[in-house]
CSV table of C-alpha atoms in Angstrom, one decimal:
chain,number,residue,atom,x,y,z
A,1,UNK,CA,0.0,0.0,0.0
A,2,UNK,CA,2.8,2.4,0.8
A,3,UNK,CA,4.3,1.9,-2.6
A,4,UNK,CA,1.0,2.9,-4.3
A,5,UNK,CA,0.6,6.1,-2.3
A,6,UNK,CA,2.1,9.3,-3.7
A,7,UNK,CA,1.8,12.9,-2.6
A,8,UNK,CA,2.6,16.3,-4.0
A,9,UNK,CA,3.3,17.4,-0.5
A,10,UNK,CA,7.0,16.8,0.2
A,11,UNK,CA,6.5,16.4,4.0
A,12,UNK,CA,4.0,13.6,3.4
A,13,UNK,CA,6.1,12.0,0.7
A,14,UNK,CA,9.1,12.0,3.0
A,15,UNK,CA,7.0,10.3,5.7
A,16,UNK,CA,5.8,7.7,3.2
A,17,UNK,CA,9.4,6.9,2.3
A,18,UNK,CA,10.2,6.7,6.0
A,19,UNK,CA,7.5,4.0,6.6
A,20,UNK,CA,8.5,2.1,3.4
A,21,UNK,CA,12.0,2.0,4.8
A,22,UNK,CA,10.8,0.8,8.2
A,23,UNK,CA,8.7,-2.0,6.5
A,24,UNK,CA,11.6,-3.2,4.5
A,25,UNK,CA,13.9,-3.1,7.6
A,26,UNK,CA,11.4,-5.2,9.6
A,27,UNK,CA,11.3,-7.7,6.7
A,28,UNK,CA,15.1,-7.9,6.9
A,29,UNK,CA,15.6,-6.1,3.6
A,30,UNK,CA,18.3,-3.7,4.8
A,31,UNK,CA,19.4,-2.5,1.4
A,32,UNK,CA,15.9,-1.4,0.4
A,33,UNK,CA,15.4,0.1,3.8
A,34,UNK,CA,18.5,2.2,3.4
A,35,UNK,CA,17.5,3.3,0.0
A,36,UNK,CA,14.1,4.6,1.3
A,37,UNK,CA,15.6,6.2,4.4
A,38,UNK,CA,18.1,8.0,2.1
A,39,UNK,CA,15.2,9.3,-0.1
A,40,UNK,CA,13.3,10.4,3.0
A,41,UNK,CA,16.3,12.1,4.5
A,42,UNK,CA,17.1,13.9,1.3
A,43,UNK,CA,13.6,15.4,1.6
A,44,UNK,CA,14.3,16.7,5.1
A,45,UNK,CA,13.1,13.9,7.4
A,46,UNK,CA,15.4,13.9,10.4
A,47,UNK,CA,14.3,10.5,11.8
A,48,UNK,CA,15.1,9.0,8.5
A,49,UNK,CA,18.5,10.6,8.5
A,50,UNK,CA,19.2,9.2,12.0
A,51,UNK,CA,18.2,5.7,10.9
A,52,UNK,CA,20.3,5.9,7.8
A,53,UNK,CA,23.3,7.0,9.7
A,54,UNK,CA,22.9,4.5,12.6
A,55,UNK,CA,21.8,1.5,10.6
A,56,UNK,CA,23.1,1.9,7.1
A,57,UNK,CA,26.4,3.7,7.7
A,58,UNK,CA,27.4,2.5,11.2
A,59,UNK,CA,25.9,-0.9,10.9
A,60,UNK,CA,24.0,-0.9,14.2
A,61,UNK,CA,20.6,-2.4,14.7
A,62,UNK,CA,18.9,0.4,16.6
A,63,UNK,CA,15.7,1.4,14.8
A,64,UNK,CA,14.4,4.8,15.7
A,65,UNK,CA,10.7,5.1,15.4
A,66,UNK,CA,8.8,8.4,14.8
A,67,UNK,CA,7.5,10.0,17.9
A,68,UNK,CA,4.6,11.8,16.3
A,69,UNK,CA,3.6,11.4,12.7
A,70,UNK,CA,2.1,14.0,10.5
A,71,UNK,CA,-1.0,11.8,10.2
A,72,UNK,CA,-1.5,12.0,14.0
A,73,UNK,CA,-1.6,15.8,14.0
């Protein structure tokens, strides 16, 4: 479902990429997770940038979840 969703709003699109990355990570697809965290981070998502740095660059397995999503606002 996340792959089908698309948005013109960059904030929402960045969050969609973040959750796609999280889904791939939880399915043990680290390469795809890193790809989507990188896309999300390049759009300004700070949580995605932290996950990309921690998991993809440093190789640690410490997933950082979003505290409050845009959808919850």
